[in-house]
XYZ file of C-alpha atoms in Angstrom:
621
model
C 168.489 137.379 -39.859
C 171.031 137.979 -37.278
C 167.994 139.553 -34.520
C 166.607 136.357 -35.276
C 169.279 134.340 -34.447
C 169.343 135.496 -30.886
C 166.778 132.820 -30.296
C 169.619 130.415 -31.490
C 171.997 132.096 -29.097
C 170.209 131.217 -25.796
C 170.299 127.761 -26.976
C 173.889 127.385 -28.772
C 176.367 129.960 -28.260
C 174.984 130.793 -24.543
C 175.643 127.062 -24.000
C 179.376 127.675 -25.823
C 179.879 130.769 -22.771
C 178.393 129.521 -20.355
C 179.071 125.956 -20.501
C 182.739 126.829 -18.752
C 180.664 127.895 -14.963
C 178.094 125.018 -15.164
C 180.473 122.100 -16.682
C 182.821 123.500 -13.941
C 180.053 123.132 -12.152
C 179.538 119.269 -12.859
C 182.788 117.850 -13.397
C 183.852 117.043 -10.365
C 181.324 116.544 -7.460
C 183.078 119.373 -5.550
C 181.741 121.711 -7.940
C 178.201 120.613 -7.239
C 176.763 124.462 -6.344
C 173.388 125.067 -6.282
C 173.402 128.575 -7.741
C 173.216 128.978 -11.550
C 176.527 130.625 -11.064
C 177.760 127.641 -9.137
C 181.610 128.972 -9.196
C 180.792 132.235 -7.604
C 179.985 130.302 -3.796
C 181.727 130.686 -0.992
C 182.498 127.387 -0.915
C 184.682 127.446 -3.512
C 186.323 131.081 -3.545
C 186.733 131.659 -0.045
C 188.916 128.837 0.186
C 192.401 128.561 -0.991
C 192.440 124.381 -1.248
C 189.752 124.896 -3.369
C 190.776 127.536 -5.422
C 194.091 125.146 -5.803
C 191.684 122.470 -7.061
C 190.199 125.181 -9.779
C 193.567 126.510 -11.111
C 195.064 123.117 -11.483
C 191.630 121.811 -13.740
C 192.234 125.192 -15.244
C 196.011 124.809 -15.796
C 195.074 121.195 -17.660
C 192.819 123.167 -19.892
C 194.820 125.861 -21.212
C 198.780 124.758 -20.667
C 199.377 123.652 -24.497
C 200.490 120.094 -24.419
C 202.846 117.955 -27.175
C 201.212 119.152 -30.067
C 200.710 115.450 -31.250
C 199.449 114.356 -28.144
C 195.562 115.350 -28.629
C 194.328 116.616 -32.048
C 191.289 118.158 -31.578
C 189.045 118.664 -34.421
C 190.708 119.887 -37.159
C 193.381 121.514 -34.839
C 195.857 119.797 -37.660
C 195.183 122.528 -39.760
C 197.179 125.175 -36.984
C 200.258 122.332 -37.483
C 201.177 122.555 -40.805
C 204.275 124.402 -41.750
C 206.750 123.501 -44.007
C 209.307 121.944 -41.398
C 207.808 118.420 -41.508
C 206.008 115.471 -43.454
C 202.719 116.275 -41.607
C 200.719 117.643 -44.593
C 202.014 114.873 -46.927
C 198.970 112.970 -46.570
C 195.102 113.355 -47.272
C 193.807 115.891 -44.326
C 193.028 119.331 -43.452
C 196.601 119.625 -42.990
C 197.239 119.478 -46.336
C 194.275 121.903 -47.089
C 195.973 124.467 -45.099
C 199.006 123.976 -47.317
C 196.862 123.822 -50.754
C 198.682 121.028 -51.658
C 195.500 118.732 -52.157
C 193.944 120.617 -54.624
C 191.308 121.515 -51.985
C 191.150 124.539 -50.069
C 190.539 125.522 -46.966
C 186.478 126.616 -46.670
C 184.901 128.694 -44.141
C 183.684 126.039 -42.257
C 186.898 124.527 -41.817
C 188.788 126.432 -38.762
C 187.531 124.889 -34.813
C 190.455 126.019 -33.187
C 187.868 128.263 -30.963
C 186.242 124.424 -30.083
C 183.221 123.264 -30.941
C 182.625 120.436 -28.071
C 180.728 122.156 -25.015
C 182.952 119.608 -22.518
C 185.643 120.027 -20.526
C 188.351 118.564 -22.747
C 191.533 120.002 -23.687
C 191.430 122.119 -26.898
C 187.339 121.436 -26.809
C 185.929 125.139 -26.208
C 188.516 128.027 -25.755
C 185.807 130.163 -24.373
C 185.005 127.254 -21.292
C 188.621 127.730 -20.546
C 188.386 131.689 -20.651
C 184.916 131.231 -18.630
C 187.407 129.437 -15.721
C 189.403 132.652 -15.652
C 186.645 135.355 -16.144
C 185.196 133.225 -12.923
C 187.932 133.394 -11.128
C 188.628 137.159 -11.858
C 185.497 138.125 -10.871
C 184.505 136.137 -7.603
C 188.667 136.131 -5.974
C 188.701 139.755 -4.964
C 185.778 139.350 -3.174
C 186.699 136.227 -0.855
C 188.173 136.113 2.541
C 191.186 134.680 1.714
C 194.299 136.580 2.178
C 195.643 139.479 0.103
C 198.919 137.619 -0.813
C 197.187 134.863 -1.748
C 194.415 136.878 -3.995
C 197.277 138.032 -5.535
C 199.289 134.924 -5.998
C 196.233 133.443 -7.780
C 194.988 136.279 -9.473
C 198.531 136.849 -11.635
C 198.033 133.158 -12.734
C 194.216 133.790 -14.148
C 195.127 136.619 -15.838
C 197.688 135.385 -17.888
C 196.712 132.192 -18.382
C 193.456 134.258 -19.922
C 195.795 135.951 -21.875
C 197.122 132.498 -22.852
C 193.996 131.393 -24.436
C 193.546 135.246 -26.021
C 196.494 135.464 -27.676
C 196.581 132.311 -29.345
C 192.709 133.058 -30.584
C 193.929 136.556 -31.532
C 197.021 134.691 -33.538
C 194.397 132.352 -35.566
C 191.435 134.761 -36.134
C 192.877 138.363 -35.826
C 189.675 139.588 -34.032
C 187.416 137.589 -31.742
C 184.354 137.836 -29.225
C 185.769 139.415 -25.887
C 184.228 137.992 -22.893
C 185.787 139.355 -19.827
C 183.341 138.077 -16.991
C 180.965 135.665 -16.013
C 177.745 135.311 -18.582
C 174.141 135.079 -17.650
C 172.128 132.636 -20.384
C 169.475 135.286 -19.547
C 171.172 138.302 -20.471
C 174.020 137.794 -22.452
C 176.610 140.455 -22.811
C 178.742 138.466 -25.193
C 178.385 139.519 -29.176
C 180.280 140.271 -32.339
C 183.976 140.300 -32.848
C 186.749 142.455 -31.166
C 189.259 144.080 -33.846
C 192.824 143.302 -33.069
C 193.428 146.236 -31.196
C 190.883 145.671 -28.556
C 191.775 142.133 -28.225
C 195.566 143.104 -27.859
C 194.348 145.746 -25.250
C 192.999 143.061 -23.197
C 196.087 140.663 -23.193
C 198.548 143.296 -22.348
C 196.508 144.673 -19.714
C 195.392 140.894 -18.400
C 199.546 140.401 -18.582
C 200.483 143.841 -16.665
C 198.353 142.685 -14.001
C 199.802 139.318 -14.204
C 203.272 140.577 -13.789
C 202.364 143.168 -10.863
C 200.520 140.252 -8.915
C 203.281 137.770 -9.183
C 205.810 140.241 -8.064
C 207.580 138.154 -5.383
C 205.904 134.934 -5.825
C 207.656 131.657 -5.623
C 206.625 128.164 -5.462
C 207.779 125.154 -4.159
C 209.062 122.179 -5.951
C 205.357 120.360 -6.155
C 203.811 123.256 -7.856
C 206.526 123.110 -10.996
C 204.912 124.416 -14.077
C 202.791 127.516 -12.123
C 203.277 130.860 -14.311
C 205.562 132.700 -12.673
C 206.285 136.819 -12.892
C 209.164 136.457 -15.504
C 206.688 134.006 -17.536
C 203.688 136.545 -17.375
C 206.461 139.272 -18.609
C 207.340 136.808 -21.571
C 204.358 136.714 -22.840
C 203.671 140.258 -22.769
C 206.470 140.256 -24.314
C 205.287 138.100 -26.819
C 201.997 139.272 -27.718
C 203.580 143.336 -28.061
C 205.430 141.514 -30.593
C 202.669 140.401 -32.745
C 201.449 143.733 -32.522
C 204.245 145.063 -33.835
C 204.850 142.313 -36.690
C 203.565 142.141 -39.907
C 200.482 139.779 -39.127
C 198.907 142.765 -37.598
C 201.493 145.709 -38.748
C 201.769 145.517 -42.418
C 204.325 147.028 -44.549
C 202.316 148.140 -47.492
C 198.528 148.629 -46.391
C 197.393 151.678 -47.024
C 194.403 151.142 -45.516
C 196.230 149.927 -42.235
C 199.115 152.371 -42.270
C 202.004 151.261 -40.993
C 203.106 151.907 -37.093
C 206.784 151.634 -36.429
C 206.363 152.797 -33.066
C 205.026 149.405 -32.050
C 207.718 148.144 -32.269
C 209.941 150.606 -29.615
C 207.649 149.814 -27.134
C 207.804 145.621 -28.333
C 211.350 146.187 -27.552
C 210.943 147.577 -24.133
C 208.946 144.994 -23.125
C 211.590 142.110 -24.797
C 214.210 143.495 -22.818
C 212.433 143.928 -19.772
C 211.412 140.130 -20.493
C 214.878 138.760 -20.969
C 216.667 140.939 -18.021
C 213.889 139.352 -15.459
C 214.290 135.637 -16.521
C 217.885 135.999 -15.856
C 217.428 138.126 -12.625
C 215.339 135.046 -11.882
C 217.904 132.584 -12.304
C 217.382 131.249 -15.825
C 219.830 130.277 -18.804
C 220.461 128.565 -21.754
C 220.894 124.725 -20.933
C 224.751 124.637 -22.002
C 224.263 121.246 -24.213
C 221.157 122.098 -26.719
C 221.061 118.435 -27.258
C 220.409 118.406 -23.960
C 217.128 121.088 -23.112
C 214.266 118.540 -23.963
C 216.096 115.564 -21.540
C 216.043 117.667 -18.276
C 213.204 117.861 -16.716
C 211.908 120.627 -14.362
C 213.442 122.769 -11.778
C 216.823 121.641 -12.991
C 215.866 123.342 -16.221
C 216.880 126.642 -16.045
C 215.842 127.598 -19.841
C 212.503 126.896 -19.028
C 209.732 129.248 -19.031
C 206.825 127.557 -19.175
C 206.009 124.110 -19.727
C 203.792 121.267 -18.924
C 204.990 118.393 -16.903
C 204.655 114.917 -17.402
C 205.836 111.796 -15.582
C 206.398 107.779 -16.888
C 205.823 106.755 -13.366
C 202.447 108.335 -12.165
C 198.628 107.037 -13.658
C 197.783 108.959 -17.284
C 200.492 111.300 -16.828
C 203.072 109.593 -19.204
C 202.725 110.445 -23.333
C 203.723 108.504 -26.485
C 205.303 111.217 -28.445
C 208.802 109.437 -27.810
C 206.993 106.854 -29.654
C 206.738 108.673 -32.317
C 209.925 109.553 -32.911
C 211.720 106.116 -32.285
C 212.703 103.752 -35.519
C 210.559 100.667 -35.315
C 213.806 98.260 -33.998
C 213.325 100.350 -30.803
C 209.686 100.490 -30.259
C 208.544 103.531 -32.136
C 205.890 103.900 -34.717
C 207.428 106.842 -36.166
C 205.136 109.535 -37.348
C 205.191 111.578 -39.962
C 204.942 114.848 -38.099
C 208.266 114.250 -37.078
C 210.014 113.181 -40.337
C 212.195 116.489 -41.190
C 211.320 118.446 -44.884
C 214.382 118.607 -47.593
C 213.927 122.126 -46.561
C 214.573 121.952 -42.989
C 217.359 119.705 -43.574
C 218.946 122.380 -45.674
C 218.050 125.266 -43.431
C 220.787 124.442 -40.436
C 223.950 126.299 -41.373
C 227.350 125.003 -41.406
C 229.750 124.429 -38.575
C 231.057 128.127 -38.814
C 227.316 129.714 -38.729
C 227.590 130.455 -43.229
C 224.178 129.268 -44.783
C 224.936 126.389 -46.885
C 225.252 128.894 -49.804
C 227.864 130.995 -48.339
C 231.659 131.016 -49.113
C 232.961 130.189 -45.454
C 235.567 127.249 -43.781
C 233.456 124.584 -44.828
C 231.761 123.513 -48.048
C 228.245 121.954 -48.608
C 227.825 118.562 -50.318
C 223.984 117.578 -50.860
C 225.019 114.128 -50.817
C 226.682 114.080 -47.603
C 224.562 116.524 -45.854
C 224.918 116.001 -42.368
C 229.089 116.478 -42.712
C 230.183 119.973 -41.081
C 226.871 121.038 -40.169
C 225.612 123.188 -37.214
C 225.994 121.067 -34.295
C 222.450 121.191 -33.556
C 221.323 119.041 -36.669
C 223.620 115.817 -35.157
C 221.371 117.071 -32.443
C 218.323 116.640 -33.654
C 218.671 114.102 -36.221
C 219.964 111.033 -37.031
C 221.085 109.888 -40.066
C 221.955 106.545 -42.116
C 225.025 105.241 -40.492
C 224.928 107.383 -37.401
C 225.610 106.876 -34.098
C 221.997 107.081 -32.171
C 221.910 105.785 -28.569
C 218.569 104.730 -27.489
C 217.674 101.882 -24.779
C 221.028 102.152 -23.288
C 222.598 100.847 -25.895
C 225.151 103.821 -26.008
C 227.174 104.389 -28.519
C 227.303 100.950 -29.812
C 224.071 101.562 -31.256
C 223.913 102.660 -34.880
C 220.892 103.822 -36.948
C 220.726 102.421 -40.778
C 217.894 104.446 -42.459
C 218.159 103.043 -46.292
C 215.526 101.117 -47.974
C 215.044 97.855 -46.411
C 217.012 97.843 -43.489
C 216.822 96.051 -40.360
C 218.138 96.767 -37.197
C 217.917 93.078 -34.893
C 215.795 91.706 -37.093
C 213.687 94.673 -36.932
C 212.459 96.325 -40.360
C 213.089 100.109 -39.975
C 210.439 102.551 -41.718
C 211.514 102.186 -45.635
C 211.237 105.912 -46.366
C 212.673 107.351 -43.833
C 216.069 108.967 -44.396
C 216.272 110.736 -41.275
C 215.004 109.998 -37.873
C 214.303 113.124 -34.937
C 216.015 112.356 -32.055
C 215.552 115.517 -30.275
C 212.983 114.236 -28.652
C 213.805 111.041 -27.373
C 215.612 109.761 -24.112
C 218.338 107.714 -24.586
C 218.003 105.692 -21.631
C 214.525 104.605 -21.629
C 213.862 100.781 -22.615
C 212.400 99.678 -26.085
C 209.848 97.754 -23.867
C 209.039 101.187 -22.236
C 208.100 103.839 -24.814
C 204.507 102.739 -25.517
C 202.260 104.052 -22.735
C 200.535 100.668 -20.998
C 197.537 100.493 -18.917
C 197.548 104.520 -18.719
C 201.490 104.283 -17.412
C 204.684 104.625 -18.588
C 205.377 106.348 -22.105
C 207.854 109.228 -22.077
C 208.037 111.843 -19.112
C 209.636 114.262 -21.208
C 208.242 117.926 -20.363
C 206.336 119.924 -23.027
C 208.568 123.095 -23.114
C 206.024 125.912 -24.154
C 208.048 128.642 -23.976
C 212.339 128.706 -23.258
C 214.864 131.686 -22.665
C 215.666 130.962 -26.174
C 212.718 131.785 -27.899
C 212.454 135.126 -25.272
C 216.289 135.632 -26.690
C 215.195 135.502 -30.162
C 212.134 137.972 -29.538
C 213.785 140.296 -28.583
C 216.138 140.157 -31.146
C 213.271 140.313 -33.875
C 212.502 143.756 -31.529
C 215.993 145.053 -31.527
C 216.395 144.456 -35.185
C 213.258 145.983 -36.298
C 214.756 148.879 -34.755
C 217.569 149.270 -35.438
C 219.663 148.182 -33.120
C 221.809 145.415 -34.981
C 224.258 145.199 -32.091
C 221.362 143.749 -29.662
C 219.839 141.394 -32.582
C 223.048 140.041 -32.940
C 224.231 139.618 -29.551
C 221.387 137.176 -28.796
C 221.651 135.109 -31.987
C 225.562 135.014 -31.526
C 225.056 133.919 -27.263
C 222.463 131.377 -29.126
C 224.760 130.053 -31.698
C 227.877 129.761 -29.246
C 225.468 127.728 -26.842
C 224.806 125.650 -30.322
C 228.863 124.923 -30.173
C 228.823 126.934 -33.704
C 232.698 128.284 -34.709
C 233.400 131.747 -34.877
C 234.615 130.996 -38.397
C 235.922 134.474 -40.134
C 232.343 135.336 -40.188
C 231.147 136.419 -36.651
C 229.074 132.749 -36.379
C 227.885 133.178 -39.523
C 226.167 137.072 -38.678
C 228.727 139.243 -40.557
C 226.735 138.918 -43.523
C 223.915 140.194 -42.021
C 224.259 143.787 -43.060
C 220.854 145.189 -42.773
C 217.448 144.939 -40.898
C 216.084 143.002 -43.990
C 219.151 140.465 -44.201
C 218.643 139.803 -40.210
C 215.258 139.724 -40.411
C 215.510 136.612 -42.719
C 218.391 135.485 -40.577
C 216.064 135.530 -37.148
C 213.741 133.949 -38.664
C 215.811 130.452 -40.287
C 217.324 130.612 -37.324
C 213.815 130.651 -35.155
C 212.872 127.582 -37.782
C 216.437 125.276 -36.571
C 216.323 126.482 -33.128
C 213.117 125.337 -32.479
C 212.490 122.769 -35.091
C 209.171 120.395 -34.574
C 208.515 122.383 -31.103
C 205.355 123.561 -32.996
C 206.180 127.466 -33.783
C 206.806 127.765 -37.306
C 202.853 127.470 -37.858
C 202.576 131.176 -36.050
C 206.162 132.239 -37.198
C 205.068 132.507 -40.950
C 202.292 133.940 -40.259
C 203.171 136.882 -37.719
C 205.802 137.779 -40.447
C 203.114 137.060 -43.435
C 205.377 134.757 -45.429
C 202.631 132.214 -44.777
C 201.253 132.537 -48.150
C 204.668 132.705 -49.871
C 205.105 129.280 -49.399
C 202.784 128.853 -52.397
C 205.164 127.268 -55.564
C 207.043 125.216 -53.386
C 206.966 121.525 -52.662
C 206.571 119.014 -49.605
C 209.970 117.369 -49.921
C 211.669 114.623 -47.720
C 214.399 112.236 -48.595
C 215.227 108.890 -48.376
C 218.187 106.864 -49.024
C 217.606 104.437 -51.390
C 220.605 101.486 -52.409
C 222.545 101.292 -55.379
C 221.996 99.004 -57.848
C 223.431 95.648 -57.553
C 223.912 96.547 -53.820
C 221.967 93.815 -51.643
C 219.813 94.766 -48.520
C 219.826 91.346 -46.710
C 223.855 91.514 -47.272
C 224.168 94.796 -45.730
C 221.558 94.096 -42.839
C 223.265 90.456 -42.170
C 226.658 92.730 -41.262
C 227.802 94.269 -45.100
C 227.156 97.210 -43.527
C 229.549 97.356 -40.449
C 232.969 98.085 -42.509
C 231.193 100.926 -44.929
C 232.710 104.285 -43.926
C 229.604 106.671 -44.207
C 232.299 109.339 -44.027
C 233.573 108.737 -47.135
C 231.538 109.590 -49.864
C 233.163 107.449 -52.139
C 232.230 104.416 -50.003
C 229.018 106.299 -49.203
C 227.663 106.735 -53.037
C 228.653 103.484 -53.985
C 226.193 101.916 -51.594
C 223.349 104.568 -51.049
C 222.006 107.580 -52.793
C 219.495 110.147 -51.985
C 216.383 109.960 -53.456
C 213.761 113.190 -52.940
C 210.735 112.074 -51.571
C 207.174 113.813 -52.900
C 204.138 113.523 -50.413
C 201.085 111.952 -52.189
C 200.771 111.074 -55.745
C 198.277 113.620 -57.103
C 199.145 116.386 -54.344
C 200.624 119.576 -56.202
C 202.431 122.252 -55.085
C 201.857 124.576 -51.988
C 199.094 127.349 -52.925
C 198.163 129.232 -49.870
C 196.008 132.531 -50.258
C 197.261 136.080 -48.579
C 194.241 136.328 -46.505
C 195.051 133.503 -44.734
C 196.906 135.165 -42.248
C 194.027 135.561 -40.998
C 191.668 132.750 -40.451
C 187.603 132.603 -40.126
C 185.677 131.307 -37.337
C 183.660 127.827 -38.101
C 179.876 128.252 -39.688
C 178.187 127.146 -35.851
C 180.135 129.490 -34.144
C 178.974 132.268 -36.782
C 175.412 131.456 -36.772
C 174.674 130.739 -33.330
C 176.629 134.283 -32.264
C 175.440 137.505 -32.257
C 176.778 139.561 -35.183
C 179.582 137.316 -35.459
C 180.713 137.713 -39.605
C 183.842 135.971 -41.365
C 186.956 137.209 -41.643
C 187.443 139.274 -44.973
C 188.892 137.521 -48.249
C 186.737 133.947 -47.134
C 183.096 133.052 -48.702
C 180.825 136.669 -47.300
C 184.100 138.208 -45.329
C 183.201 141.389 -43.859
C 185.107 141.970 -41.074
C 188.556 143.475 -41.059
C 190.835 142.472 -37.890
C 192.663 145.821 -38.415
C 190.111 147.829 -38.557
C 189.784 150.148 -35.404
């Protein structure tokens, strides 16, 4: 049956390879080649304006925006995790969690795309068709060496890009490393992990030799520079060395600790560069998602936006604001019971831990990690927004107003991490394709290079490094040294830190859309299954009067004081829909399987073993 499908290929998945030179091609009239390879003309590579006007369609393509921001089909599926309310409702978001009572079926998974446009998120393999054109045709042009190079280090890894995040989903995947002809198409089958790991560390070692000595001026902000192309080589020799695609106990897949040594190499490397390079840790955390670009010296690589410039504003700020302020909060932003819980106290001790300060579930937010006042606000808080300064206070019980305003009734927390505390209620929504937030999507920070090398370091053996970045990342977090070393001292062994990197990966980057890939890499995806979607909100006690506290009752309670507190509000646990059961997500979901069109139009293309007719084995050599 497969032969036959060949036939099927020229018409469907040639069109899914292809589609990346000839939409190219056609989506801009500039493009308009006459040659069935259209993007291999002179016109276009032997000119560096033009190549500019390539890599910026291509940086559009493959640059991950706000998660939120565009949900391709499906895609929600790659954003559930157990940090937020975004599963709590019907969807395939709640499939991936198994909370539904419906799981997830082979035909379920289009993160590879299944649109042959060029969208964002629509076809991953149009966006690796822009690089694998660019690869091919840029050496041979007339421009200038410096300049083959400077572009060159930015196709490669932004190939990588799209690799590793396929790789991440699927475990193995169809390599296609240069331009395809419909006619005779190399393309077929599915790469093991190995092979597709070969590619991205090879695609990133060129990247990093390329941009050696590149810089860019101020307009081009956001261009992948060397220290980003060593990141995420970084990076993606740390998958290769976790779990995901290194297990423990696999005696078919034997373990191989020296993945990790050479993971570590390439962390440190990583880290020493950026700050050779000029980058830090933004010294207010509250402060990292509020400055924008250059100025940002934790940043990476990002995406940038601006409120003042046609379709290049956003309404994720939206979604964070209360209602009184011009938000329509969403639910991918309303914080779990368990992430609430997961920030340690002000001296670094779980909330579990005998330490300088003692946890009260009822008044959770008291003596807490700095960063939760950072990232959320709570009922009776202090939350500037619209100027307002610190005037302005944020009442999250049931039924309360806020200038006449009904607030979300079930919301006992709002995120404020991102949202700018000077931008006008009347300006959040995006209008006539301007205005909305300008906030930067931060992809990836020095924090999250920080923390992977400390996974590196840890795994091992060297404690001393592991904890040396968590501690710099803690004091930056304005966490006490406590008589606990910021909470580490308890940390005694590789498995104790391990679990410490990663709650502390979970707070440190909280909604910035990681946690998805962070379970899995370390395969604690699936043991998530017995627990629960949980949220909270604050409810009044009875015989306590909402339209009394919202007409000013409110103004001389003392949230502070929990005997004040508790005899106005108390916390109620929130479930997500009624029917929806407990997590219940299988092991061999750490891998995922590729979509029923992409199997049957490809050549030898099977699914992924453990789903309906899985054959193939990403760890198999």
């Amino acid at each position: 049956m497969k032969t036959n499908i060949k036939t099927i290929l020229r018409k469907g998945f040639g069109i899914l390879l292809v589609s990346g030179i000839l939409t190219a091609c056609n989506d801009d009239k500039f493009f308009l080649l006459e040659d069935r390879n259209g993007l291999g003309s002179e016109v276009v590579w032997n000119s560096e304006g033009s190549i500019d006007f390539h890599l910026n369609k291509t940086y559009e393509l493959i640059i991950p925006k706000w998660p939120h921001q565009v949900i391709p089909n499906r895609w929600e599926i790659h954003l559930a995790n157990d940090e937020n309310y975004f599963a709590s409702e019907a969807g395939h978001a709640a499939r991936a969690l198994g909370i539904n009572g419906e799981a997830l079926h082979n035909h379920d998974v289009f993160y590879v795309g299944n649109l042959y446009t060029l969208n964002y998120g629509s076809n991953r393999y149009m966006d690796i068709a822009r690089c694998n054109n660019a690869i091919k045709y840029i050496p041979e042009s007339s421009i200038s060496e410096d300049a083959k190079r400077r572009f060159l280090g930015q196709y490669h890894a932004m190939r990588a890009m799209v690799y590793l995040e396929l790789v991440k989903v699927y475990g193995g995947t169809t390599l296609v490393l240069k331009p395809q002809d419909p006619q005779n198409l190399q393309a077929k089958g599915r790469a093991s992990a190995r092979a597709c790991f070969d590619v991205i560390v090879d695609d990133l070692t060129k990247a990093v030799d390329y941009l050696e000595g590149v810089t860019y001026g101020a307009g081009d902000w956001g261009r992948i520079t060397q220290e980003a192309a060593a990141s995420l080589k970084a990076k993606a020799l740390l998958y290769w060395a976790s779990p995901q695609f290194n297990p423990l106990n696999d005696p078919k897949h034997p373990y191989d600790a020296a993945r990790w040594a050479v993971a570590l190499e390439a962390n440190k490397e990583a880290y020493e560069l950026c700050l050779a390079k000029g980058h830090s840790l933004v010294a207010d955390y509250a402060q990292i998602w509020q400055t924008k670009g250059p100025a940002n010296k934790e940043t990476i690589i990002s995406r940038s936006y601006s409120a003042s410039l046609p379709k290049r504003g956003h309404n994720e700020e939206r979604k964070n604001r209360p209602q009184s302020e011009g938000g329509a909060p969403d639910r991918a932003y309303r914080a779990t019971w368990k992430l609430l819980q997961a920030y340690p106290m002000k001296d670094g001790n779980r909330i579990d831990q005998a330490g300088n300060y003692s946890y009260d579930a009822v008044m959770f937010w008291q003596n807490r990690d700095p960063r939760f006042t950072a990232t959320f606000a709570y009922n009776g808080s202090v939350y500037p927004l619209s100027n307002k300064g610190t005037n302005r206070v944020q009442w999250t019980y049931v039924g309360a107003t806020v200038d006449g305003i009904a607030e979300s009734a079930n919301w006992g927390v709002y995120t404020k991490k991102f949202t700018t505390p000077t931008l006008a209620a009347s300006n959040v929504p995006v209008t006539n394709d301007v205005g909305g937030s300008g906030m930067d999507w931060i992809e990836m920070r020095l924090a999250e290079v920080m923390l992977n090398y400390a996974d590196c370091a840890n795994e091992t053996g060297d404690m001393a490094t592991a904890k040396n970045m968590v501690r710099a990342i803690r004091q930056r977090a304005g966490i006490e040294v406590g008589n606990n070393d910021y909470g580490l001292g308890a940390a005694a062994g590789v498995a104790d830190m391990r679990d410490l990197i990663l709650n502390e990966r979970m707070i440190e980057f909280a909604f910035e859309n990681k946690r998805n890939s962070d379970l899995r890499r370390t395969r604690r995806w699936h043991l998530l299954s017995g627990e629960s979607l949980e949220t909270i909100r604050i409810e009044l006690q009875p015989g306590v009067d909402a339209a009394t506290l919202n007409a000013g009752g409110r103004n001389s309670i003392n949230v502070e004081d929990k005997t004040v507190y508790q005899e106005n509000f108390r916390m109620a646990i929130q479930q997500q829909n009624t029917g929806f059961g407990a997590m219940n997500i299988p092991e061999y979901h750490n891998f995922y399987t590729f979509h029923n069109d992409y199997v049957w139009r490809g050549v030898d293309i099977y699914p992924t073993v453990g789903w309906a007719g899985g054959t193939f084995d990403p760890l198999d050599n």
